[in-house]
Amino acid sequence: MFSPLARTLSSAALVVLFAAACGGAQKPSDSSDPALETARPLKVVATTTQVADFARNVGGDRVTVHQLLKPNVDPHDYEPSPADMRAIGEADVLVKNGVGLEKWLDETISAAGFDGTVVDASQNVQIRMGSEEGHEEGHGEEGHDHDESEGDPHIWHNPLNVKTMVATIEKAFAAADPRDAAAYQANRTAYDAKLDALDADIARKIESVPAARRKIVTNHDAFGYYLDRYKLTFVGSIIPSFDTSAELSAKQVSDLVAEIRSTGVAAIFSEASLPPKTAEAIGREAGVTVVAGEDALYGDSLGPEGSAGATYLQMEEHNTDTIVNALRGTAA
C-alpha cells in the first residue's frame, strides 16, 4: 500500500510528465542547443504607415508588426479599435513617428496597459520649424501635445532622415531582442543602401527640371523636408498648416491665387489622403493644373497594398515622378 504522501508524489510526477509531453512547442528554459529553441517573434506596434514600413524592413521575419493607422487615413482622425488596444497591451515595443504627430498616443497607451518600450523614431532628426520661420532645430525628448511650435512632423519626406529613424528602430529592437541584434543590423544596412539610392535618384530627377519651374503648391504643408533636401521652392498650401484640420480664410485663398499667378507655378499637387475639392477650385481660379486622383501625392500616409505608394520607397518614387512630370509639363 502506498502512503498518502507517496500517492501525492506519484500524482505530481504524472502531472509533470504529462505537461512535458504536451509542452514540446514551448521554448525550453535552459537549452544548450539553439536549434531546439522556438523563440517567438518580437511583438511590435507601429503608429503610422511609414514607421510600420520601416519596422518591417528592420525587423524582417524576427518581428510581427501591428500597424495602427491604415493607408490614406489622416493621422489626426485616428481612433483606436479594440484590436489595436489588444495589440498595444501585448506589444514588446511600440514605434511612433514623434514630433507630436500622434497626440492621441499617450492616452491610448495608458488605457491599453502597455508596459513595453516606446521608441520615438524622430530622435536625432533635425526638425524644421515651418517654411515661414525658415530655420531648423534639433529634436530632443519625447512628447507633448502637438502644436506648430514642435515643428514639422513630416520627417520621412527626406530619405536621409529615414536613415536616422531606422537606426533608432534597430537600436530599440536589438535592446529588446539581443539574440537577433545581428539580423536587425544586417536588415538596416541593406535598407540604408536602398535609401541612399532613392536619395540619389530623386536628386537626379529634380535636377532635370529647369530651376525657374521648381515651385510647389500642395494641399497642406507636408513636404518641407523634401523641398529643402531637393531645393524646390514652396509657394503655398491649400491648408496653411502642418495639421490638416486647418482651413484657409477667404483672404488667404485670394492671396494664394495671386501668388500662384505671379510666381508662375505650373501645378497644384493634391494628396491621396485629402479631398481635392478646394485645390481644384483654387486651380481653376488661378488657371493652373491640379494633380489629383491616381497621380495625387502621398503626404501623410502610404497607399494601400498594390498602389503606387504601398511602401515608403514606392511612395517617394511616385511623388518624385509626379512632381517632375507636372513641373516639366510632360505626360506621366
Short mmCIF file of C-alpha atoms in Angstrom, two decimals:
data_model
loop_
_atom_site.label_atom_id
_atom_site.label_comp_id
_atom_site.label_asym_id
_atom_site.label_seq_id
_atom_site.Cartn_x
_atom_site.Cartn_y
_atom_site.Cartn_z
CA MET A 1 0.00 0.00 0.00
CA PHE A 2 1.23 3.45 -0.91
CA SER A 3 1.15 6.11 1.77
CA PRO A 4 -0.89 9.28 1.13
CA LEU A 5 2.40 11.16 0.66
CA ALA A 6 3.65 8.62 -1.91
CA ARG A 7 0.39 8.76 -3.80
CA THR A 8 0.62 12.57 -3.85
CA LEU A 9 4.19 12.48 -5.18
CA SER A 10 3.25 9.92 -7.83
CA SER A 11 0.36 12.07 -8.97
CA ALA A 12 2.61 15.11 -9.14
CA ALA A 13 5.13 13.15 -11.21
CA LEU A 14 2.42 12.12 -13.65
CA VAL A 15 1.34 15.74 -13.99
CA VAL A 16 4.93 16.78 -14.72
CA LEU A 17 5.35 14.01 -17.30
CA PHE A 18 2.05 14.88 -18.97
CA ALA A 19 2.96 18.58 -19.11
CA ALA A 20 6.35 17.75 -20.61
CA ALA A 21 4.73 15.56 -23.26
CA CYS A 22 2.19 18.24 -24.19
CA GLY A 23 4.52 21.21 -23.95
CA GLY A 24 7.01 20.40 -26.68
CA ALA A 25 6.16 23.57 -28.61
CA GLN A 26 7.25 25.82 -25.76
CA LYS A 27 10.70 27.36 -25.63
CA PRO A 28 12.94 25.34 -23.24
CA SER A 29 14.01 27.45 -20.31
CA ASP A 30 17.56 26.14 -20.23
CA SER A 31 18.51 24.61 -23.57
CA SER A 32 22.10 24.49 -24.73
CA ASP A 33 21.02 23.70 -28.31
CA PRO A 34 19.79 26.83 -30.16
CA ALA A 35 18.13 24.60 -32.75
CA LEU A 36 15.70 23.41 -30.07
CA GLU A 37 14.59 26.92 -29.19
CA THR A 38 11.36 28.21 -30.67
CA ALA A 39 11.60 31.91 -29.84
CA ARG A 40 8.52 33.92 -30.69
CA PRO A 41 8.90 37.00 -32.88
CA LEU A 42 9.25 40.38 -31.22
CA LYS A 43 5.78 41.93 -30.94
CA VAL A 44 5.87 45.44 -32.39
CA VAL A 45 3.14 48.06 -32.69
CA ALA A 46 3.82 50.95 -35.08
CA THR A 47 1.66 54.03 -35.26
CA THR A 48 1.90 55.42 -38.80
CA THR A 49 2.09 53.63 -42.14
CA GLN A 50 5.62 54.95 -42.62
CA VAL A 51 7.14 53.80 -39.33
CA ALA A 52 5.36 50.44 -39.73
CA ASP A 53 7.10 50.02 -43.09
CA PHE A 54 10.44 50.95 -41.51
CA ALA A 55 9.85 48.49 -38.66
CA ARG A 56 9.11 45.67 -41.11
CA ASN A 57 12.28 46.40 -43.08
CA VAL A 58 14.45 46.46 -39.96
CA GLY A 59 12.74 43.56 -38.22
CA GLY A 60 12.26 41.20 -41.13
CA ASP A 61 10.96 37.80 -40.02
CA ARG A 62 12.12 38.42 -36.44
CA VAL A 63 9.16 40.71 -35.72
CA THR A 64 5.41 40.89 -36.12
CA VAL A 65 4.18 44.43 -36.76
CA HIS A 66 0.70 45.65 -35.89
CA GLN A 67 0.08 48.92 -37.73
CA LEU A 68 -2.37 51.34 -36.10
CA LEU A 69 -3.03 53.82 -38.92
CA LYS A 70 -4.47 52.46 -42.15
CA PRO A 71 -3.41 53.67 -45.62
CA ASN A 72 -4.80 57.05 -46.69
CA VAL A 73 -6.15 57.76 -43.20
CA ASP A 74 -5.29 61.16 -41.77
CA PRO A 75 -3.26 60.65 -38.54
CA HIS A 76 -5.30 63.40 -36.90
CA ASP A 77 -8.54 61.38 -37.36
CA TYR A 78 -7.35 58.13 -35.76
CA GLU A 79 -9.42 56.35 -33.12
CA PRO A 80 -8.15 53.06 -31.67
CA SER A 81 -10.08 49.86 -32.36
CA PRO A 82 -10.42 47.01 -29.82
CA ALA A 83 -7.87 45.05 -31.86
CA ASP A 84 -5.46 47.98 -31.66
CA MET A 85 -5.87 48.17 -27.90
CA ARG A 86 -5.18 44.45 -27.52
CA ALA A 87 -2.10 44.65 -29.73
CA ILE A 88 -0.74 47.63 -27.79
CA GLY A 89 -1.30 45.87 -24.47
CA GLU A 90 0.60 42.78 -25.66
CA ALA A 91 3.44 44.55 -27.52
CA ASP A 92 7.11 44.43 -26.56
CA VAL A 93 7.97 47.60 -28.50
CA LEU A 94 5.86 50.50 -29.76
CA VAL A 95 7.31 52.70 -32.52
CA LYS A 96 5.97 56.20 -33.08
CA ASN A 97 6.86 58.93 -35.55
CA GLY A 98 7.14 61.62 -32.89
CA VAL A 99 7.23 65.43 -33.26
CA GLY A 100 3.73 65.49 -31.77
CA LEU A 101 2.09 63.75 -34.73
CA GLU A 102 0.38 61.15 -32.52
CA LYS A 103 -1.17 63.45 -29.95
CA TRP A 104 -3.62 60.65 -29.04
CA LEU A 105 -0.92 58.12 -28.20
CA ASP A 106 -0.19 58.68 -24.50
CA GLU A 107 -3.84 58.26 -23.53
CA THR A 108 -4.17 55.18 -25.74
CA ILE A 109 -1.05 53.55 -24.26
CA SER A 110 -2.32 54.17 -20.74
CA ALA A 111 -5.76 52.72 -21.49
CA ALA A 112 -4.23 49.62 -23.14
CA GLY A 113 -1.94 48.86 -20.19
CA PHE A 114 1.21 48.88 -22.31
CA ASP A 115 4.42 48.43 -20.31
CA GLY A 116 7.00 47.87 -23.07
CA THR A 117 9.42 50.25 -24.76
CA VAL A 118 8.21 53.34 -26.64
CA VAL A 119 10.54 54.29 -29.50
CA ASP A 120 10.43 57.87 -30.76
CA ALA A 121 11.72 57.49 -34.31
CA SER A 122 12.29 61.26 -34.60
CA GLN A 123 15.18 61.18 -32.12
CA ASN A 124 18.32 62.79 -33.61
CA VAL A 125 16.44 64.08 -36.67
CA GLN A 126 16.83 67.81 -37.39
CA ILE A 127 13.31 69.23 -37.13
CA ARG A 128 12.28 72.11 -39.37
CA MET A 129 10.08 74.72 -37.76
CA GLY A 130 7.97 75.68 -40.78
CA SER A 131 8.57 77.37 -44.11
CA GLU A 132 7.66 80.75 -42.74
CA GLU A 133 10.27 80.58 -39.99
CA GLY A 134 12.99 79.18 -42.21
CA HIS A 135 15.22 77.57 -39.63
CA GLU A 136 15.91 74.16 -38.15
CA GLU A 137 16.27 72.98 -34.59
CA GLY A 138 17.22 69.63 -33.15
CA HIS A 139 14.50 67.47 -31.65
CA GLY A 140 15.08 66.28 -28.14
CA GLU A 141 12.88 64.33 -25.78
CA GLU A 142 9.55 62.70 -26.48
CA GLY A 143 6.33 64.13 -26.39
CA HIS A 144 3.93 66.89 -25.81
CA ASP A 145 0.56 67.57 -27.41
CA HIS A 146 1.22 68.63 -30.99
CA ASP A 147 1.24 72.26 -31.96
CA GLU A 148 3.14 74.29 -34.53
CA SER A 149 5.91 75.10 -32.03
CA GLU A 150 7.02 71.44 -32.04
CA GLY A 151 7.91 71.75 -35.69
CA ASP A 152 7.08 69.86 -38.85
CA PRO A 153 6.32 66.17 -38.11
CA HIS A 154 6.59 65.00 -41.76
CA ILE A 155 10.21 63.99 -41.26
CA TRP A 156 10.06 60.94 -43.56
CA HIS A 157 9.98 63.03 -46.74
CA ASN A 158 13.79 63.22 -46.65
CA PRO A 159 15.37 59.76 -47.11
CA LEU A 160 18.39 60.82 -45.04
CA ASN A 161 16.04 61.42 -42.11
CA VAL A 162 14.69 57.92 -42.62
CA LYS A 163 18.23 56.54 -42.24
CA THR A 164 18.30 58.16 -38.80
CA MET A 165 14.85 56.80 -38.00
CA VAL A 166 15.69 53.20 -38.92
CA ALA A 167 18.93 53.39 -36.91
CA THR A 168 16.84 54.33 -33.86
CA ILE A 169 14.40 51.48 -34.56
CA GLU A 170 17.24 48.99 -34.99
CA LYS A 171 18.77 50.00 -31.66
CA ALA A 172 15.45 49.52 -29.88
CA PHE A 173 14.81 46.11 -31.47
CA ALA A 174 18.32 44.93 -30.56
CA ALA A 175 17.84 46.06 -26.95
CA ALA A 176 14.53 44.21 -26.69
CA ASP A 177 15.82 41.11 -28.50
CA PRO A 178 19.64 40.91 -28.19
CA ARG A 179 19.86 37.43 -29.72
CA ASP A 180 18.68 38.79 -33.10
CA ALA A 181 20.74 42.00 -32.99
CA ALA A 182 22.95 40.94 -35.89
CA ALA A 183 19.91 40.29 -38.08
CA TYR A 184 18.45 43.70 -37.29
CA GLN A 185 21.77 45.36 -38.12
CA ALA A 186 22.04 43.49 -41.44
CA ASN A 187 18.47 44.42 -42.38
CA ARG A 188 19.05 48.07 -41.52
CA THR A 189 22.29 48.18 -43.52
CA ALA A 190 20.54 46.72 -46.58
CA TYR A 191 17.70 49.23 -46.25
CA ASP A 192 20.18 52.10 -45.86
CA ALA A 193 21.61 51.22 -49.27
CA LYS A 194 18.13 51.46 -50.78
CA LEU A 195 17.57 54.83 -49.10
CA ASP A 196 20.86 56.17 -50.47
CA ALA A 197 19.90 55.00 -53.95
CA LEU A 198 16.46 56.63 -53.59
CA ASP A 199 18.03 59.92 -52.48
CA ALA A 200 20.38 59.98 -55.47
CA ASP A 201 17.55 59.08 -57.87
CA ILE A 202 15.27 61.84 -56.57
CA ALA A 203 18.04 64.43 -56.81
CA ARG A 204 18.84 63.42 -60.39
CA LYS A 205 15.19 63.67 -61.45
CA ILE A 206 14.56 67.03 -59.76
CA GLU A 207 17.70 68.47 -61.36
CA SER A 208 16.17 67.68 -64.76
CA VAL A 209 13.53 70.37 -64.09
CA PRO A 210 14.56 73.91 -65.08
CA ALA A 211 15.36 75.86 -61.91
CA ALA A 212 12.73 78.52 -62.63
CA ARG A 213 9.99 75.86 -62.66
CA ARG A 214 10.87 74.18 -59.36
CA LYS A 215 7.94 75.76 -57.47
CA ILE A 216 5.38 73.80 -55.47
CA VAL A 217 1.83 74.35 -54.16
CA THR A 218 0.43 71.42 -52.17
CA ASN A 219 -2.72 70.50 -50.25
CA HIS A 220 -1.04 71.14 -46.89
CA ASP A 221 2.42 71.93 -45.62
CA ALA A 222 3.66 68.32 -45.61
CA PHE A 223 6.63 68.36 -47.97
CA GLY A 224 9.02 70.83 -46.36
CA TYR A 225 11.78 68.28 -45.76
CA TYR A 226 11.54 67.11 -49.37
CA LEU A 227 11.60 70.68 -50.71
CA ASP A 228 14.58 71.60 -48.53
CA ARG A 229 16.53 68.50 -49.48
CA TYR A 230 15.99 68.82 -53.24
CA LYS A 231 15.93 72.62 -53.49
CA LEU A 232 12.37 73.29 -54.61
CA THR A 233 10.51 76.49 -53.69
CA PHE A 234 7.40 76.27 -51.53
CA VAL A 235 4.88 78.86 -52.77
CA GLY A 236 1.99 77.89 -50.52
CA SER A 237 -0.53 75.25 -49.46
CA ILE A 238 -4.31 74.91 -49.60
CA ILE A 239 -4.27 74.11 -45.88
CA PRO A 240 -1.97 76.64 -44.16
CA SER A 241 -0.60 74.30 -41.52
CA PHE A 242 1.14 71.01 -40.74
CA ASP A 243 -2.27 69.94 -39.36
CA THR A 244 -4.88 69.01 -41.98
CA SER A 245 -7.73 70.34 -39.82
CA ALA A 246 -6.79 73.97 -40.53
CA GLU A 247 -8.55 75.98 -43.27
CA LEU A 248 -7.74 78.98 -45.43
CA SER A 249 -9.71 82.18 -44.93
CA ALA A 250 -11.24 83.92 -47.98
CA LYS A 251 -8.38 86.44 -47.95
CA GLN A 252 -5.78 83.67 -47.76
CA VAL A 253 -7.39 81.94 -50.74
CA SER A 254 -7.26 85.19 -52.70
CA ASP A 255 -3.65 85.78 -51.69
CA LEU A 256 -2.65 82.24 -52.67
CA VAL A 257 -4.28 82.57 -56.10
CA ALA A 258 -2.40 85.84 -56.64
CA GLU A 259 0.86 84.22 -55.52
CA ILE A 260 0.36 81.29 -57.89
CA ARG A 261 -0.24 83.64 -60.80
CA SER A 262 2.66 85.95 -60.01
CA THR A 263 5.24 83.20 -59.45
CA GLY A 264 4.32 81.13 -62.49
CA VAL A 265 3.58 77.93 -60.58
CA ALA A 266 2.94 75.13 -63.09
CA ALA A 267 0.68 72.91 -60.97
CA ILE A 268 -1.07 72.37 -57.64
CA PHE A 269 -0.50 68.96 -56.08
CA SER A 270 -3.34 67.29 -54.21
CA GLU A 271 -2.75 64.45 -51.76
CA ALA A 272 -4.18 60.95 -51.76
CA SER A 273 -5.42 61.17 -48.16
CA LEU A 274 -7.17 64.54 -48.60
CA PRO A 275 -10.16 65.58 -50.74
CA PRO A 276 -9.08 67.63 -53.81
CA LYS A 277 -12.16 69.88 -53.97
CA THR A 278 -10.58 73.07 -52.59
CA ALA A 279 -7.36 72.53 -54.53
CA GLU A 280 -9.36 72.13 -57.74
CA ALA A 281 -11.33 75.33 -57.06
CA ILE A 282 -8.13 77.31 -56.49
CA GLY A 283 -6.55 75.72 -59.55
CA ARG A 284 -9.47 76.83 -61.72
CA GLU A 285 -9.30 80.36 -60.36
CA ALA A 286 -5.53 80.55 -60.81
CA GLY A 287 -5.62 78.87 -64.20
CA VAL A 288 -3.20 76.05 -63.38
CA THR A 289 -3.34 72.26 -63.49
CA VAL A 290 -4.31 70.34 -60.35
CA VAL A 291 -2.65 66.95 -59.97
CA ALA A 292 -5.16 64.64 -58.25
CA GLY A 293 -6.73 61.19 -58.50
CA GLU A 294 -4.27 58.36 -59.15
CA ASP A 295 -1.47 60.89 -59.59
CA ALA A 296 -2.07 62.58 -56.22
CA LEU A 297 0.93 62.76 -53.91
CA TYR A 298 1.27 60.59 -50.83
CA GLY A 299 1.79 63.05 -47.99
CA ASP A 300 0.65 61.90 -44.55
CA SER A 301 0.17 58.24 -45.40
CA LEU A 302 1.37 55.42 -47.58
CA GLY A 303 -1.14 53.99 -50.02
CA PRO A 304 -2.89 50.61 -49.84
CA GLU A 305 -1.22 47.40 -50.97
CA GLY A 306 -0.89 47.34 -54.74
CA SER A 307 -0.93 51.13 -55.09
CA ALA A 308 1.91 53.36 -56.29
CA GLY A 309 2.56 54.31 -52.66
CA ALA A 310 2.34 50.90 -50.99
CA THR A 311 5.83 51.20 -49.47
CA TYR A 312 7.97 54.16 -48.48
CA LEU A 313 10.36 53.64 -51.38
CA GLN A 314 7.49 53.40 -53.87
CA MET A 315 5.78 56.44 -52.37
CA GLU A 316 8.79 58.71 -52.79
CA GLU A 317 9.44 57.46 -56.33
CA HIS A 318 5.79 58.08 -57.24
CA ASN A 319 5.80 61.56 -55.67
CA THR A 320 9.01 62.48 -57.47
CA ASP A 321 7.86 61.24 -60.87
CA THR A 322 4.53 63.07 -60.45
CA ILE A 323 6.22 66.33 -59.44
CA VAL A 324 8.84 66.18 -62.19
CA ASN A 325 6.31 65.37 -64.93
CA ALA A 326 3.99 68.18 -63.85
CA LEU A 327 6.69 70.81 -63.46
CA ARG A 328 8.25 69.93 -66.78
CA GLY A 329 4.84 69.87 -68.45
CA THR A 330 5.23 66.31 -69.69
CA ALA A 331 2.75 63.44 -69.52
CA ALA A 332 3.08 60.95 -66.69
#
